[in-house]
PDB file of C-alpha atoms and ligand atoms in Angstrom:
ATOM      1  CA  MET F   1      78.057 107.139 106.087  1.00 96.00           C
ATOM      2  CA  ILE F   2      78.385 110.852 106.808  1.00 97.00           C
ATOM      3  CA  SER F   3      75.961 113.470 105.583  1.00 97.00           C
ATOM      4  CA  VAL F   4      76.151 117.226 106.141  1.00 98.00           C
ATOM      5  CA  ASN F   5      72.662 118.745 106.117  1.00 97.00           C
ATOM      6  CA  GLY F   6      71.479 115.856 103.930  1.00 96.00           C
ATOM      7  CA  THR F   7      74.450 115.969 101.514  1.00 98.00           C
ATOM      8  CA  LEU F   8      76.497 112.777 101.315  1.00 98.00           C
ATOM      9  CA  VAL F   9      80.178 113.402 101.971  1.00 98.00           C
ATOM     10  CA  SER F  10      83.349 111.545 102.811  1.00 98.00           C
ATOM     11  CA  GLU F  11      86.257 112.731 104.908  1.00 97.00           C
ATOM     12  CA  GLY F  12      89.577 112.872 103.123  1.00 95.00           C
ATOM     13  CA  ALA F  13      92.022 115.025 101.215  1.00 94.00           C
ATOM     14  CA  GLY F  14      90.186 116.818  98.400  1.00 95.00           C
ATOM     15  CA  GLY F  15      91.213 117.746  94.885  1.00 94.00           C
ATOM     16  CA  VAL F  16      90.838 114.235  93.464  1.00 95.00           C
ATOM     17  CA  TYR F  17      88.531 115.221  90.602  1.00 94.00           C
ATOM     18  CA  GLY F  18      87.543 118.800  91.386  1.00 95.00           C
ATOM     19  CA  GLU F  19      84.917 117.728  93.909  1.00 97.00           C
ATOM     20  CA  ARG F  20      83.204 120.339  96.069  1.00 97.00           C
ATOM     21  CA  MET F  21      84.274 120.573  99.709  1.00 98.00           C
ATOM     22  CA  ILE F  22      82.205 121.334 102.783  1.00 97.00           C
ATOM     23  CA  GLY F  23      84.871 122.110 105.354  1.00 96.00           C
ATOM     24  CA  LYS F  24      86.956 118.945 105.724  1.00 97.00           C
ATOM     25  CA  TYR F  25      84.408 116.848 103.829  1.00 98.00           C
ATOM     26  CA  ARG F  26      84.339 115.901 100.136  1.00 98.00           C
ATOM     27  CA  VAL F  27      80.903 116.052  98.531  1.00 98.00           C
ATOM     28  CA  TRP F  28      79.994 112.666  96.985  1.00 98.00           C
ATOM     29  CA  ASP F  29      77.884 113.459  93.930  1.00 97.00           C
ATOM     30  CA  PRO F  30      75.003 111.069  93.049  1.00 97.00           C
ATOM     31  CA  TYR F  31      75.118 112.230  89.422  1.00 96.00           C
ATOM     32  CA  ARG F  32      78.716 111.044  89.099  1.00 96.00           C
ATOM     33  CA  SER F  33      78.588 107.990  91.320  1.00 97.00           C
ATOM     34  CA  LYS F  34      76.041 105.145  91.361  1.00 97.00           C
ATOM     35  CA  PHE F  35      77.111 104.308  94.899  1.00 98.00           C
ATOM     36  CA  ALA F  36      76.110 107.800  96.027  1.00 98.00           C
ATOM     37  CA  ALA F  37      72.851 107.583  94.021  1.00 97.00           C
ATOM     38  CA  LEU F  38      72.026 104.357  95.873  1.00 97.00           C
ATOM     39  CA  TRP F  39      72.759 105.972  99.251  1.00 97.00           C
ATOM     40  CA  TYR F  40      70.325 108.791  98.519  1.00 97.00           C
ATOM     41  CA  LEU F  41      67.623 106.150  98.031  1.00 95.00           C
ATOM     42  CA  ASP F  42      68.572 104.148 101.092  1.00 95.00           C
ATOM     43  CA  SER F  43      70.831 105.743 103.670  1.00 94.00           C
ATOM     44  CA  SER F  44      71.162 102.416 105.520  1.00 94.00           C
ATOM     45  CA  ILE F  45      73.639 101.407 102.776  1.00 95.00           C
ATOM     46  CA  ASP F  46      76.863 101.671 104.722  1.00 95.00           C
ATOM     47  CA  LEU F  47      80.629 101.312 104.576  1.00 97.00           C
ATOM     48  CA  PRO F  48      81.492 100.590 108.201  1.00 95.00           C
ATOM     49  CA  PRO F  49      84.987 101.587 109.409  1.00 93.00           C
ATOM     50  CA  GLY F  50      87.431  98.725 108.911  1.00 95.00           C
ATOM     51  CA  SER F  51      85.656  97.421 105.803  1.00 98.00           C
ATOM     52  CA  VAL F  52      87.709  95.647 103.179  1.00 98.00           C
ATOM     53  CA  VAL F  53      86.292  96.280  99.705  1.00 98.00           C
ATOM     54  CA  LEU F  54      86.866  94.650  96.341  1.00 98.00           C
ATOM     55  CA  TYR F  55      85.865  97.177  93.677  1.00 98.00           C
ATOM     56  CA  LEU F  56      85.384  95.878  90.117  1.00 98.00           C
ATOM     57  CA  GLY F  57      85.300  98.520  87.382  1.00 98.00           C
ATOM     58  CA  ALA F  58      87.278 101.207  89.183  1.00 98.00           C
ATOM     59  CA  ALA F  59      87.518 103.508  86.132  1.00 98.00           C
ATOM     60  CA  ASN F  60      89.475 106.671  86.992  1.00 97.00           C
ATOM     61  CA  GLY F  61      88.946 106.255  90.716  1.00 98.00           C
ATOM     62  CA  THR F  62      86.256 108.855  91.350  1.00 97.00           C
ATOM     63  CA  THR F  63      83.970 106.621  93.394  1.00 98.00           C
ATOM     64  CA  VAL F  64      86.897 104.502  94.577  1.00 98.00           C
ATOM     65  CA  SER F  65      88.395 107.581  96.263  1.00 98.00           C
ATOM     66  CA  HIS F  66      85.211 108.152  98.294  1.00 98.00           C
ATOM     67  CA  VAL F  67      84.921 104.468  99.195  1.00 98.00           C
ATOM     68  CA  ALA F  68      88.551 104.605 100.354  1.00 98.00           C
ATOM     69  CA  ASP F  69      87.707 107.531 102.655  1.00 98.00           C
ATOM     70  CA  TYR F  70      85.466 105.118 104.587  1.00 98.00           C
ATOM     71  CA  ALA F  71      87.060 101.700 104.106  1.00 98.00           C
ATOM     72  CA  GLU F  72      90.233 100.237 105.570  1.00 98.00           C
ATOM     73  CA  VAL F  73      91.416  99.017 102.179  1.00 98.00           C
ATOM     74  CA  VAL F  74      90.009  99.008  98.644  1.00 98.00           C
ATOM     75  CA  TYR F  75      91.238  96.555  96.021  1.00 98.00           C
ATOM     76  CA  ALA F  76      90.362  98.396  92.806  1.00 98.00           C
ATOM     77  CA  VAL F  77      90.272  96.396  89.555  1.00 98.00           C
ATOM     78  CA  GLU F  78      90.315  98.097  86.158  1.00 98.00           C
ATOM     79  CA  PHE F  79      91.254  96.734  82.720  1.00 98.00           C
ATOM     80  CA  ALA F  80      91.376  99.820  80.459  1.00 98.00           C
ATOM     81  CA  PRO F  81      94.757 101.583  80.216  1.00 98.00           C
ATOM     82  CA  HIS F  82      93.573 105.210  80.272  1.00 98.00           C
ATOM     83  CA  PRO F  83      91.352 105.044  83.356  1.00 98.00           C
ATOM     84  CA  MET F  84      94.007 102.856  84.978  1.00 98.00           C
ATOM     85  CA  HIS F  85      96.524 105.660  84.554  1.00 98.00           C
ATOM     86  CA  ASP F  86      94.175 108.055  86.400  1.00 98.00           C
ATOM     87  CA  LEU F  87      93.451 105.416  89.035  1.00 98.00           C
ATOM     88  CA  LEU F  88      97.174 105.098  89.737  1.00 98.00           C
ATOM     89  CA  MET F  89      97.321 108.870  90.342  1.00 97.00           C
ATOM     90  CA  VAL F  90      94.407 108.599  92.793  1.00 97.00           C
ATOM     91  CA  ALA F  91      96.044 105.616  94.521  1.00 97.00           C
ATOM     92  CA  LYS F  92      99.187 107.733  95.028  1.00 96.00           C
ATOM     93  CA  MET F  93      97.066 110.198  97.049  1.00 93.00           C
ATOM     94  CA  ARG F  94      95.520 107.469  99.264  1.00 94.00           C
ATOM     95  CA  LYS F  95      97.399 104.876 101.273  1.00 94.00           C
ATOM     96  CA  ASN F  96      94.598 102.315 101.273  1.00 98.00           C
ATOM     97  CA  ILE F  97      93.849 101.817  97.557  1.00 98.00           C
ATOM     98  CA  VAL F  98      95.420  98.772  95.907  1.00 98.00           C
ATOM     99  CA  PRO F  99      95.096  99.352  92.139  1.00 98.00           C
ATOM    100  CA  ILE F 100      94.929  96.137  90.119  1.00 98.00           C
ATOM    101  CA  TYR F 101      95.337  96.271  86.356  1.00 98.00           C
ATOM    102  CA  GLY F 102      93.295  93.208  85.549  1.00 98.00           C
ATOM    103  CA  ASN F 103      90.292  91.778  83.776  1.00 98.00           C
ATOM    104  CA  ALA F 104      87.399  91.030  86.116  1.00 98.00           C
ATOM    105  CA  THR F 105      86.410  88.043  83.990  1.00 98.00           C
ATOM    106  CA  GLN F 106      89.671  86.391  85.085  1.00 97.00           C
ATOM    107  CA  PRO F 107      89.933  86.811  88.863  1.00 98.00           C
ATOM    108  CA  GLN F 108      92.323  83.863  89.120  1.00 98.00           C
ATOM    109  CA  ARG F 109      94.996  86.155  87.627  1.00 98.00           C
ATOM    110  CA  TYR F 110      94.903  88.621  90.528  1.00 98.00           C
ATOM    111  CA  ALA F 111      93.671  86.290  93.278  1.00 98.00           C
ATOM    112  CA  PRO F 112      97.148  86.147  94.900  1.00 97.00           C
ATOM    113  CA  PHE F 113      96.945  89.913  95.600  1.00 96.00           C
ATOM    114  CA  LEU F 114      93.557  89.730  97.357  1.00 98.00           C
ATOM    115  CA  GLU F 115      92.324  88.907 100.820  1.00 97.00           C
ATOM    116  CA  THR F 116      88.831  88.030 102.029  1.00 98.00           C
ATOM    117  CA  VAL F 117      86.606  91.089 101.701  1.00 98.00           C
ATOM    118  CA  ASP F 118      83.464  92.438 103.374  1.00 98.00           C
ATOM    119  CA  LEU F 119      82.040  94.001 100.230  1.00 98.00           C
ATOM    120  CA  VAL F 120      82.286  93.314  96.513  1.00 98.00           C
ATOM    121  CA  TYR F 121      81.182  96.405  94.586  1.00 98.00           C
ATOM    122  CA  GLN F 122      80.804  95.844  90.859  1.00 98.00           C
ATOM    123  CA  ASP F 123      80.261  98.471  88.176  1.00 97.00           C
ATOM    124  CA  VAL F 124      81.360  96.985  84.857  1.00 97.00           C
ATOM    125  CA  ALA F 125      79.237  97.479  81.751  1.00 88.00           C
ATOM    126  CA  GLN F 126      79.682  93.960  80.357  1.00 90.00           C
ATOM    127  CA  PRO F 127      77.396  91.245  78.939  1.00 90.00           C
ATOM    128  CA  ASN F 128      78.341  88.741  81.665  1.00 93.00           C
ATOM    129  CA  GLN F 129      77.851  90.861  84.769  1.00 95.00           C
ATOM    130  CA  ALA F 130      76.220  88.123  86.887  1.00 96.00           C
ATOM    131  CA  THR F 131      78.983  85.645  85.985  1.00 97.00           C
ATOM    132  CA  ILE F 132      81.673  88.185  86.892  1.00 98.00           C
ATOM    133  CA  ALA F 133      80.052  88.785  90.292  1.00 98.00           C
ATOM    134  CA  ILE F 134      79.668  85.055  90.968  1.00 98.00           C
ATOM    135  CA  ARG F 135      83.325  84.413  90.097  1.00 98.00           C
ATOM    136  CA  HIS F 136      84.300  86.825  92.881  1.00 98.00           C
ATOM    137  CA  LEU F 137      82.172  85.220  95.603  1.00 98.00           C
ATOM    138  CA  PRO F 138      85.076  83.049  96.827  1.00 98.00           C
ATOM    139  CA  PHE F 139      86.694  86.315  98.016  1.00 98.00           C
ATOM    140  CA  LEU F 140      83.598  87.455  99.913  1.00 98.00           C
ATOM    141  CA  ARG F 141      83.345  86.510 103.587  1.00 98.00           C
ATOM    142  CA  SER F 142      80.285  84.664 104.811  1.00 97.00           C
ATOM    143  CA  GLY F 143      77.642  87.300 105.563  1.00 97.00           C
ATOM    144  CA  GLY F 144      79.460  89.755 103.298  1.00 98.00           C
ATOM    145  CA  ARG F 145      77.726  91.950 100.767  1.00 98.00           C
ATOM    146  CA  LEU F 146      77.631  92.293  96.991  1.00 98.00           C
ATOM    147  CA  ILE F 147      76.487  95.555  95.419  1.00 98.00           C
ATOM    148  CA  LEU F 148      76.032  95.057  91.695  1.00 98.00           C
ATOM    149  CA  MET F 149      75.358  98.058  89.485  1.00 97.00           C
ATOM    150  CA  LEU F 150      73.741  96.287  86.573  1.00 96.00           C
ATOM    151  CA  LYS F 151      73.806  97.999  83.188  1.00 92.00           C
ATOM    152  CA  THR F 152      70.862  96.189  81.664  1.00 87.00           C
ATOM    153  CA  ARG F 153      71.531  97.287  78.065  1.00 83.00           C
ATOM    154  CA  SER F 154      75.052  95.835  78.133  1.00 84.00           C
ATOM    155  CA  VAL F 155      73.824  92.334  78.963  1.00 82.00           C
ATOM    156  CA  ASP F 156      71.566  91.452  76.035  1.00 84.00           C
ATOM    157  CA  ILE F 157      69.856  94.048  73.845  1.00 83.00           C
ATOM    158  CA  ARG F 158      67.442  91.370  72.566  1.00 87.00           C
ATOM    159  CA  LYS F 159      65.974  91.050  76.068  1.00 88.00           C
ATOM    160  CA  SER F 160      63.936  93.710  77.823  1.00 88.00           C
ATOM    161  CA  PRO F 161      65.648  95.447  80.762  1.00 87.00           C
ATOM    162  CA  GLU F 162      63.075  93.773  83.070  1.00 88.00           C
ATOM    163  CA  GLU F 163      64.063  90.324  81.778  1.00 90.00           C
ATOM    164  CA  VAL F 164      67.778  91.052  82.187  1.00 91.00           C
ATOM    165  CA  PHE F 165      67.166  92.340  85.696  1.00 91.00           C
ATOM    166  CA  THR F 166      65.077  89.280  86.683  1.00 93.00           C
ATOM    167  CA  ASP F 167      67.540  86.801  85.135  1.00 94.00           C
ATOM    168  CA  THR F 168      70.448  88.451  86.946  1.00 95.00           C
ATOM    169  CA  CYS F 169      68.684  88.357  90.323  1.00 96.00           C
ATOM    170  CA  MET F 170      67.844  84.682  89.792  1.00 97.00           C
ATOM    171  CA  ALA F 171      71.442  83.817  88.884  1.00 97.00           C
ATOM    172  CA  LEU F 172      72.729  85.580  92.018  1.00 98.00           C
ATOM    173  CA  GLU F 173      70.197  83.810  94.253  1.00 98.00           C
ATOM    174  CA  GLU F 174      71.131  80.442  92.751  1.00 98.00           C
ATOM    175  CA  ALA F 175      74.757  81.247  93.610  1.00 98.00           C
ATOM    176  CA  GLY F 176      73.831  81.577  97.310  1.00 97.00           C
ATOM    177  CA  LEU F 177      73.100  85.280  97.635  1.00 98.00           C
ATOM    178  CA  SER F 178      70.103  86.643  99.452  1.00 98.00           C
ATOM    179  CA  MET F 179      68.466  89.803  98.076  1.00 97.00           C
ATOM    180  CA  VAL F 180      68.518  92.791 100.436  1.00 97.00           C
ATOM    181  CA  LYS F 181      67.420  95.537  98.099  1.00 95.00           C
ATOM    182  CA  VAL F 182      66.829  95.943  94.405  1.00 94.00           C
ATOM    183  CA  VAL F 183      66.413  99.316  92.709  1.00 92.00           C
ATOM    184  CA  TRP F 184      65.461  99.656  89.087  1.00 88.00           C
ATOM    185  CA  PRO F 185      66.009 102.074  87.484  1.00 85.00           C
ATOM    186  CA  LEU F 186      68.672 103.828  89.522  1.00 88.00           C
ATOM    187  CA  PRO F 187      68.035 107.610  89.626  1.00 90.00           C
ATOM    188  CA  HIS F 188      70.512 109.705  87.587  1.00 91.00           C
ATOM    189  CA  HIS F 189      71.972 106.597  85.901  1.00 90.00           C
ATOM    190  CA  VAL F 190      69.960 105.593  82.846  1.00 84.00           C
ATOM    191  CA  ASP F 191      69.740 101.840  82.119  1.00 86.00           C
ATOM    192  CA  HIS F 192      71.154 100.869  85.499  1.00 91.00           C
ATOM    193  CA  ALA F 193      69.747  98.777  88.292  1.00 94.00           C
ATOM    194  CA  ALA F 194      71.287  98.442  91.743  1.00 96.00           C
ATOM    195  CA  ILE F 195      71.219  94.978  93.298  1.00 97.00           C
ATOM    196  CA  VAL F 196      72.254  94.640  96.926  1.00 98.00           C
ATOM    197  CA  CYS F 197      72.593  91.106  98.282  1.00 98.00           C
ATOM    198  CA  ASP F 198      74.293  89.247 101.101  1.00 98.00           C
ATOM    199  CA  LEU F 199      76.174  85.959 101.039  1.00 97.00           C
ATOM    200  CA  VAL F 200      74.327  83.532 103.293  1.00 91.00           C
TER     201      VAL F 200
HETATM  202  N1  SAM X   1      82.697 102.742  89.072  1.00 50.20           N
HETATM  203  C1  SAM X   1      83.201 103.893  88.363  1.00 50.20           C
HETATM  204  C2  SAM X   1      82.858 105.136  89.151  1.00 50.20           C
HETATM  205  O1  SAM X   1      81.787 105.187  89.800  1.00 50.20           O
HETATM  206  O2  SAM X   1      83.662 106.074  89.172  1.00 50.20           O
HETATM  207  C3  SAM X   1      82.661 103.933  86.954  1.00 50.20           C
HETATM  208  C4  SAM X   1      82.848 102.603  86.248  1.00 50.20           C
HETATM  209  S1  SAM X   1      82.578 102.645  84.484  1.00 50.20           S
HETATM  210  C5  SAM X   1      80.866 102.644  84.367  1.00 50.20           C
HETATM  211  C6  SAM X   1      82.970 100.976  84.092  1.00 50.20           C
HETATM  212  C7  SAM X   1      84.446 100.664  84.163  1.00 50.20           C
HETATM  213  O3  SAM X   1      84.595  99.247  84.165  1.00 50.20           O
HETATM  214  C8  SAM X   1      85.226 101.166  82.947  1.00 50.20           C
HETATM  215  O4  SAM X   1      86.313 101.941  83.392  1.00 50.20           O
HETATM  216  C9  SAM X   1      85.703  99.901  82.246  1.00 50.20           C
HETATM  217  O5  SAM X   1      86.967 100.029  81.647  1.00 50.20           O
HETATM  218  C10 SAM X   1      85.717  98.915  83.409  1.00 50.20           C
HETATM  219  N2  SAM X   1      85.559  97.511  82.989  1.00 50.20           N
HETATM  220  C11 SAM X   1      84.660  96.998  82.128  1.00 50.20           C
HETATM  221  N3  SAM X   1      84.822  95.684  82.000  1.00 50.20           N
HETATM  222  C12 SAM X   1      85.843  95.335  82.819  1.00 50.20           C
HETATM  223  C13 SAM X   1      86.481  94.105  83.110  1.00 50.20           C
HETATM  224  N4  SAM X   1      86.095  92.956  82.547  1.00 50.20           N
HETATM  225  N5  SAM X   1      87.500  94.109  83.998  1.00 50.20           N
HETATM  226  C14 SAM X   1      87.903  95.270  84.585  1.00 50.20           C
HETATM  227  N6  SAM X   1      87.345  96.469  84.333  1.00 50.20           N
HETATM  228  C15 SAM X   1      86.319  96.496  83.465  1.00 50.20           C
END
């Protein structure tokens, strides 16, 4: 990914959410985006040109818009009406965002609109985050990558964040994923862990 004097940026038309510009580049803020926060910890996290991305939990499209600056196409799934409205506005400004108004617990409903992807990026604060990720593995190509932003408190408040984190990693490994990097907690994003794994 591109950095300008150590600042993560993406190249695309600005004015999506009032982001700062450095010349032709849009500054990608780690305080607003977990993806950017992860990159600042490990700059080998990449979105190679030509990538096809399935993004679960698109919200109002802030991070989606940066991902779309790098990727060939981003399938962006969101189930709440208000953020979806904003996401549609963002998708109008980018030719490579496919907004999907759908529930990530039911991928069979939007499966006909998808293709095989290189990356599944998931950022949904739900109790069943591992299950949601596993249900999307049929769309991930062999050798493809899952980045799961795990909100530990949303899974089970009776369990400690460490337990939730460990259980989630185990569930993903049992589903055929190989851990590449785990970060807990994720800087700037309280209660979140980042889990990066590849489909073997
Ligand atoms: N990834 C966004 C970003 O960086 O700009 C922020 C995502 S926000 C933390 C989580 C989003 O996931 C919310 O907009 C919420 O409506 C959405 N969400 C939660 N559960 C979902 C589900 N089952 N299906 C689709 N979207 C979901």
